[in-house]
Amino acid sequence: MKFQIITLFPEMFEGVFAHSMLFKAQDKGLAQFQLINLRDFGQGPRKTVDDSPYGGGDGMLLKVEPLHKAIDFAKNSNPDAKVILMTPRGQKYMQSQAREFSTESGLIIVCGRYEGYDERVAQFIDQSVSIGNYVLTGGEIPAMVLVDSVTRLIPGVLGGATSAEIESFADDITIEYPQYTRPEEYEGLKVPEVLLSGNHQAVESWRSQQSQLITKQLNS
Ligand code: SAM
């Protein structure tokens, strides 16, 4: 799967892509990341990508023309890719959406900056995505959230075949049960007895109860 990220700050992604699962996914040939610098599509000798908003107001907006050109450039090498715009006005991001994205052959992710972007860019994208009801400085961190959550769902990226199926939000709501590892006791804190019992059925039933309890608490 090919991810193409349109950003004014490509260097922000370097550390994230060079470690852990995102590195392994590239290493195994399961994911490919291309960083596209929006500045390369800027206008005039200063490669301008932003301008002030019509009607007045604080800050600058990303101009539609450089964004459109960058999207076209990305599409040239991946015509079937879905174009996603990171924006607080987008559809709220959920695990089910990550799962859907993981079946695409490619994603082109557009990162906004400053006060946002010229709304006409909406004509050139397939979907808008928000990672939550708060405002970040730019679309780069939201894009990293999306890339990480999607990449780990690509078959073969995670170790266990069912690793992504039995974890939190598999159905967008349910939270995973609590887990423990050695030692059995740490500073008086004990691992729940049932997990040491060797009784597989009892373990499953305890996990299911815990999962339901935590999910209820978090949603009440
Ligand atoms: N003026 C905009 C507003 O009030 O909705 C906020 C612009 S924000 C400072 C700059 C860029 O960061 C946005 O265009 C978007 O790309 C990204 N961004 C910020 N918060 C986001 C969120 N919750 N989800 C997705 N992208 C976000």
mmCIF file of C-alpha atoms and ligand atoms in Angstrom:
data_model
loop_
_atom_site.group_PDB
_atom_site.id
_atom_site.type_symbol
_atom_site.label_atom_id
_atom_site.label_comp_id
_atom_site.label_asym_id
_atom_site.label_seq_id
_atom_site.Cartn_x
_atom_site.Cartn_y
_atom_site.Cartn_z
ATOM 1 C CA MET A 1 0.000 0.000 0.000
ATOM 2 C CA LYS A 2 1.334 3.408 -0.945
ATOM 3 C CA PHE A 3 0.862 6.459 1.313
ATOM 4 C CA GLN A 4 1.647 9.846 -0.216
ATOM 5 C CA ILE A 5 1.678 12.767 2.174
ATOM 6 C CA ILE A 6 1.407 16.344 0.984
ATOM 7 C CA THR A 7 2.952 18.611 3.592
ATOM 8 C CA LEU A 8 4.972 21.767 4.131
ATOM 9 C CA PHE A 9 6.996 19.940 6.798
ATOM 10 C CA PRO A 10 8.115 16.559 5.388
ATOM 11 C CA GLU A 11 10.954 16.323 7.903
ATOM 12 C CA MET A 12 8.407 15.954 10.726
ATOM 13 C CA PHE A 13 7.626 12.428 9.480
ATOM 14 C CA GLU A 14 11.175 11.092 9.353
ATOM 15 C CA GLY A 15 11.428 9.830 12.937
ATOM 16 C CA VAL A 16 7.928 8.345 12.921
ATOM 17 C CA PHE A 17 8.505 6.413 9.702
ATOM 18 C CA ALA A 18 11.940 5.173 10.740
ATOM 19 C CA HIS A 19 10.824 3.141 13.774
ATOM 20 C CA SER A 20 8.798 0.186 14.960
ATOM 21 C CA MET A 21 5.857 -1.068 12.884
ATOM 22 C CA LEU A 22 6.027 1.691 10.272
ATOM 23 C CA PHE A 23 9.665 0.864 9.609
ATOM 24 C CA LYS A 24 8.938 -2.884 9.568
ATOM 25 C CA ALA A 25 6.017 -2.428 7.161
ATOM 26 C CA GLN A 26 8.326 -0.670 4.694
ATOM 27 C CA ASP A 27 11.092 -3.182 5.285
ATOM 28 C CA LYS A 28 8.728 -6.073 4.492
ATOM 29 C CA GLY A 29 7.514 -4.254 1.348
ATOM 30 C CA LEU A 30 3.956 -3.991 2.720
ATOM 31 C CA ALA A 31 3.837 -0.191 2.865
ATOM 32 C CA GLN A 32 5.537 2.597 0.995
ATOM 33 C CA PHE A 33 5.687 6.215 2.184
ATOM 34 C CA GLN A 34 6.275 9.162 -0.127
ATOM 35 C CA LEU A 35 6.604 12.664 1.288
ATOM 36 C CA ILE A 36 5.571 15.401 -1.136
ATOM 37 C CA ASN A 37 6.702 18.913 -0.240
ATOM 38 C CA LEU A 38 3.897 21.363 -0.961
ATOM 39 C CA ARG A 39 6.546 24.098 -1.337
ATOM 40 C CA ASP A 40 7.674 22.466 -4.612
ATOM 41 C CA PHE A 41 4.287 23.451 -6.068
ATOM 42 C CA GLY A 42 4.404 27.022 -4.743
ATOM 43 C CA GLN A 43 3.945 30.012 -7.038
ATOM 44 C CA GLY A 44 6.481 32.592 -8.190
ATOM 45 C CA PRO A 45 10.143 33.005 -7.289
ATOM 46 C CA ARG A 46 9.343 32.643 -3.568
ATOM 47 C CA LYS A 47 7.309 29.453 -4.114
ATOM 48 C CA THR A 48 4.344 30.990 -2.314
ATOM 49 C CA VAL A 49 1.791 28.507 -0.979
ATOM 50 C CA ASP A 50 -0.371 30.720 1.258
ATOM 51 C CA ASP A 51 -2.324 33.963 1.223
ATOM 52 C CA SER A 52 -4.666 35.981 3.452
ATOM 53 C CA PRO A 53 -8.381 35.103 3.614
ATOM 54 C CA TYR A 54 -10.968 36.983 1.567
ATOM 55 C CA GLY A 55 -13.298 38.843 3.882
ATOM 56 C CA GLY A 56 -10.506 39.406 6.422
ATOM 57 C CA GLY A 57 -9.469 37.548 9.528
ATOM 58 C CA ASP A 58 -6.325 36.329 11.229
ATOM 59 C CA GLY A 59 -3.650 34.173 9.653
ATOM 60 C CA MET A 60 -3.019 32.695 6.257
ATOM 61 C CA LEU A 61 -4.655 29.968 4.197
ATOM 62 C CA LEU A 62 -3.040 27.390 1.919
ATOM 63 C CA LYS A 63 -3.803 28.389 -1.661
ATOM 64 C CA VAL A 64 -5.890 26.090 -3.836
ATOM 65 C CA GLU A 65 -3.538 25.994 -6.863
ATOM 66 C CA PRO A 66 -0.419 24.533 -5.165
ATOM 67 C CA LEU A 67 -2.633 22.028 -3.342
ATOM 68 C CA HIS A 68 -4.352 20.974 -6.572
ATOM 69 C CA LYS A 69 -1.002 20.612 -8.384
ATOM 70 C CA ALA A 70 0.478 18.535 -5.552
ATOM 71 C CA ILE A 71 -2.576 16.241 -5.516
ATOM 72 C CA ASP A 72 -2.333 15.793 -9.314
ATOM 73 C CA PHE A 73 1.386 15.014 -8.981
ATOM 74 C CA ALA A 74 0.630 12.323 -6.372
ATOM 75 C CA LYS A 75 -2.208 10.891 -8.482
ATOM 76 C CA ASN A 76 0.063 10.575 -11.516
ATOM 77 C CA SER A 77 1.952 7.725 -9.880
ATOM 78 C CA ASN A 78 -1.080 6.267 -8.089
ATOM 79 C CA PRO A 79 -4.307 7.038 -9.992
ATOM 80 C CA ASP A 80 -6.496 4.781 -7.823
ATOM 81 C CA ALA A 81 -5.406 6.342 -4.530
ATOM 82 C CA LYS A 82 -8.042 7.871 -2.282
ATOM 83 C CA VAL A 83 -7.390 11.552 -1.485
ATOM 84 C CA ILE A 84 -7.899 12.461 2.167
ATOM 85 C CA LEU A 85 -7.833 15.931 3.689
ATOM 86 C CA MET A 86 -6.976 16.234 7.388
ATOM 87 C CA THR A 87 -9.294 18.871 8.873
ATOM 88 C CA PRO A 88 -11.208 19.541 12.092
ATOM 89 C CA ARG A 89 -14.303 19.747 9.867
ATOM 90 C CA GLY A 90 -13.891 16.167 8.649
ATOM 91 C CA GLN A 91 -15.670 12.957 9.548
ATOM 92 C CA LYS A 92 -14.608 11.780 13.030
ATOM 93 C CA TYR A 93 -11.914 9.138 12.721
ATOM 94 C CA MET A 94 -12.718 5.647 14.057
ATOM 95 C CA GLN A 95 -11.168 2.190 13.930
ATOM 96 C CA SER A 96 -13.758 1.088 11.348
ATOM 97 C CA GLN A 97 -12.560 3.868 9.060
ATOM 98 C CA ALA A 98 -8.929 2.815 9.590
ATOM 99 C CA ARG A 99 -9.953 -0.722 8.616
ATOM 100 C CA GLU A 100 -11.632 0.538 5.445
ATOM 101 C CA PHE A 101 -8.594 2.633 4.518
ATOM 102 C CA SER A 102 -6.328 -0.413 5.016
ATOM 103 C CA THR A 103 -8.040 -2.092 2.045
ATOM 104 C CA GLU A 104 -7.185 0.770 -0.352
ATOM 105 C CA SER A 105 -4.258 0.442 -2.758
ATOM 106 C CA GLY A 106 -3.109 3.944 -1.899
ATOM 107 C CA LEU A 107 -3.891 7.017 0.178
ATOM 108 C CA ILE A 108 -2.930 10.602 -0.643
ATOM 109 C CA ILE A 109 -3.070 12.584 2.590
ATOM 110 C CA VAL A 110 -3.231 16.377 2.484
ATOM 111 C CA CYS A 111 -1.994 18.259 5.571
ATOM 112 C CA GLY A 112 -3.434 21.717 6.210
ATOM 113 C CA ARG A 113 -1.431 24.459 7.982
ATOM 114 C CA TYR A 114 -1.816 27.989 9.360
ATOM 115 C CA GLU A 115 -5.521 28.956 9.515
ATOM 116 C CA GLY A 116 -6.381 26.139 7.115
ATOM 117 C CA TYR A 117 -6.882 26.026 3.357
ATOM 118 C CA ASP A 118 -8.925 27.546 0.543
ATOM 119 C CA GLU A 119 -12.219 25.624 0.688
ATOM 120 C CA ARG A 120 -12.126 24.986 -3.077
ATOM 121 C CA VAL A 121 -9.569 22.209 -2.438
ATOM 122 C CA ALA A 122 -12.602 20.141 -1.336
ATOM 123 C CA GLN A 123 -13.290 19.645 -5.079
ATOM 124 C CA PHE A 124 -10.110 17.606 -5.414
ATOM 125 C CA ILE A 125 -10.384 15.327 -2.409
ATOM 126 C CA ASP A 126 -12.446 12.180 -1.733
ATOM 127 C CA GLN A 127 -12.851 12.401 2.018
ATOM 128 C CA SER A 128 -12.204 14.766 4.947
ATOM 129 C CA VAL A 129 -11.014 13.297 8.234
ATOM 130 C CA SER A 130 -10.861 14.806 11.738
ATOM 131 C CA ILE A 131 -8.953 13.018 14.487
ATOM 132 C CA GLY A 132 -11.006 14.646 17.238
ATOM 133 C CA ASN A 133 -12.655 17.750 18.632
ATOM 134 C CA TYR A 134 -9.535 19.799 19.217
ATOM 135 C CA VAL A 135 -7.348 21.944 16.993
ATOM 136 C CA LEU A 136 -3.738 21.099 16.176
ATOM 137 C CA THR A 137 -1.249 23.426 14.511
ATOM 138 C CA GLY A 138 -1.153 21.439 11.306
ATOM 139 C CA GLY A 139 -2.334 18.280 9.583
ATOM 140 C CA GLU A 140 0.996 16.481 10.028
ATOM 141 C CA ILE A 141 0.287 14.889 13.428
ATOM 142 C CA PRO A 142 -3.252 13.881 12.326
ATOM 143 C CA ALA A 143 -1.688 12.366 9.173
ATOM 144 C CA MET A 144 0.761 10.378 11.334
ATOM 145 C CA VAL A 145 -2.160 9.113 13.432
ATOM 146 C CA LEU A 146 -3.941 7.976 10.283
ATOM 147 C CA VAL A 147 -0.858 6.360 8.696
ATOM 148 C CA ASP A 148 0.055 4.485 11.893
ATOM 149 C CA SER A 149 -3.492 3.246 12.554
ATOM 150 C CA VAL A 150 -3.945 2.078 8.952
ATOM 151 C CA THR A 151 -0.498 0.535 8.459
ATOM 152 C CA ARG A 152 -0.830 -1.776 11.471
ATOM 153 C CA LEU A 153 -4.037 -3.182 9.904
ATOM 154 C CA ILE A 154 -2.360 -4.151 6.625
ATOM 155 C CA PRO A 155 -2.202 -7.963 6.639
ATOM 156 C CA GLY A 156 1.272 -9.156 7.629
ATOM 157 C CA VAL A 157 2.354 -5.993 9.468
ATOM 158 C CA LEU A 158 1.449 -7.129 12.998
ATOM 159 C CA GLY A 159 2.930 -10.343 14.348
ATOM 160 C CA GLY A 160 -0.216 -12.325 15.269
ATOM 161 C CA ALA A 161 -2.896 -12.904 12.649
ATOM 162 C CA THR A 162 -5.628 -11.839 15.090
ATOM 163 C CA SER A 163 -3.675 -9.083 16.889
ATOM 164 C CA ALA A 164 -5.809 -6.340 15.338
ATOM 165 C CA GLU A 165 -9.092 -8.204 15.788
ATOM 166 C CA ILE A 166 -9.034 -8.679 19.532
ATOM 167 C CA GLU A 167 -8.033 -5.221 20.646
ATOM 168 C CA SER A 168 -9.821 -2.039 21.638
ATOM 169 C CA PHE A 169 -12.324 -0.469 19.227
ATOM 170 C CA ALA A 170 -12.543 -3.492 16.913
ATOM 171 C CA ASP A 171 -16.252 -2.506 16.792
ATOM 172 C CA ASP A 172 -15.457 1.235 17.378
ATOM 173 C CA ILE A 173 -16.745 0.986 20.985
ATOM 174 C CA THR A 174 -15.460 -1.952 23.024
ATOM 175 C CA ILE A 175 -12.244 -1.559 25.052
ATOM 176 C CA GLU A 176 -9.843 -4.446 25.546
ATOM 177 C CA TYR A 177 -9.534 -6.211 28.925
ATOM 178 C CA PRO A 178 -6.563 -5.376 31.209
ATOM 179 C CA GLN A 179 -3.415 -7.478 30.765
ATOM 180 C CA TYR A 180 -0.527 -8.485 33.044
ATOM 181 C CA THR A 181 2.922 -10.024 32.701
ATOM 182 C CA ARG A 182 5.646 -11.253 35.080
ATOM 183 C CA PRO A 183 6.201 -10.886 38.034
ATOM 184 C CA GLU A 184 3.093 -12.343 39.701
ATOM 185 C CA GLU A 185 3.444 -9.787 42.486
ATOM 186 C CA TYR A 186 5.030 -6.334 42.412
ATOM 187 C CA GLU A 187 5.197 -4.192 45.558
ATOM 188 C CA GLY A 188 2.118 -5.991 46.888
ATOM 189 C CA LEU A 189 0.211 -5.633 43.605
ATOM 190 C CA LYS A 190 -0.951 -9.072 42.505
ATOM 191 C CA VAL A 191 -1.940 -10.416 39.110
ATOM 192 C CA PRO A 192 -5.636 -11.476 39.242
ATOM 193 C CA GLU A 193 -5.802 -15.100 40.420
ATOM 194 C CA VAL A 194 -7.914 -16.258 37.481
ATOM 195 C CA LEU A 195 -5.118 -15.440 34.998
ATOM 196 C CA LEU A 196 -2.794 -17.859 36.828
ATOM 197 C CA SER A 197 -5.404 -20.620 37.077
ATOM 198 C CA GLY A 198 -4.714 -22.270 33.724
ATOM 199 C CA ASN A 199 -8.500 -22.466 33.266
ATOM 200 C CA HIS A 200 -8.927 -21.183 29.730
ATOM 201 C CA GLN A 201 -12.707 -20.796 29.982
ATOM 202 C CA ALA A 202 -12.491 -18.875 33.255
ATOM 203 C CA VAL A 203 -9.839 -16.583 31.745
ATOM 204 C CA GLU A 204 -12.007 -15.882 28.696
ATOM 205 C CA SER A 205 -15.037 -15.179 30.847
ATOM 206 C CA TRP A 206 -13.054 -12.813 33.165
ATOM 207 C CA ARG A 207 -11.626 -10.964 30.168
ATOM 208 C CA SER A 208 -15.034 -10.542 28.601
ATOM 209 C CA GLN A 209 -16.519 -9.219 31.877
ATOM 210 C CA GLN A 210 -13.633 -6.777 32.357
ATOM 211 C CA SER A 211 -13.913 -5.550 28.802
ATOM 212 C CA GLN A 212 -17.643 -4.887 29.190
ATOM 213 C CA LEU A 213 -17.112 -3.160 32.539
ATOM 214 C CA ILE A 214 -14.401 -0.806 31.260
ATOM 215 C CA THR A 215 -16.354 -0.020 28.088
ATOM 216 C CA LYS A 216 -19.454 0.815 30.162
ATOM 217 C CA GLN A 217 -17.452 3.010 32.561
ATOM 218 C CA LEU A 218 -15.804 4.936 29.714
ATOM 219 C CA ASN A 219 -19.074 5.502 27.891
ATOM 220 C CA SER A 220 -21.165 6.525 30.908
HETATM 221 N N1 SAM B 1 -8.929 27.454 11.376
HETATM 222 C C1 SAM B 1 -9.165 26.044 11.437
HETATM 223 C C2 SAM B 1 -10.443 25.762 12.190
HETATM 224 O O1 SAM B 1 -10.798 26.551 13.087
HETATM 225 O O2 SAM B 1 -11.093 24.731 11.914
HETATM 226 C C3 SAM B 1 -8.018 25.312 12.132
HETATM 227 C C4 SAM B 1 -6.790 25.234 11.293
HETATM 228 S S1 SAM B 1 -5.536 24.263 12.034
HETATM 229 C C5 SAM B 1 -4.681 25.441 12.995
HETATM 230 C C6 SAM B 1 -4.456 23.946 10.691
HETATM 231 C C7 SAM B 1 -4.605 22.589 10.076
HETATM 232 O O3 SAM B 1 -4.319 21.587 11.035
HETATM 233 C C8 SAM B 1 -5.954 22.215 9.547
HETATM 234 O O4 SAM B 1 -6.219 22.770 8.282
HETATM 235 C C9 SAM B 1 -5.864 20.701 9.487
HETATM 236 O O5 SAM B 1 -5.160 20.258 8.347
HETATM 237 C C10 SAM B 1 -5.020 20.390 10.711
HETATM 238 N N2 SAM B 1 -5.820 19.984 11.884
HETATM 239 C C11 SAM B 1 -5.949 20.654 13.039
HETATM 240 N N3 SAM B 1 -6.738 20.017 13.892
HETATM 241 C C12 SAM B 1 -7.133 18.867 13.278
HETATM 242 C C13 SAM B 1 -7.973 17.771 13.654
HETATM 243 N N4 SAM B 1 -8.576 17.744 14.823
HETATM 244 N N5 SAM B 1 -8.118 16.763 12.775
HETATM 245 C C14 SAM B 1 -7.520 16.791 11.563
HETATM 246 N N6 SAM B 1 -6.720 17.824 11.148
HETATM 247 C C15 SAM B 1 -6.536 18.842 11.992
#
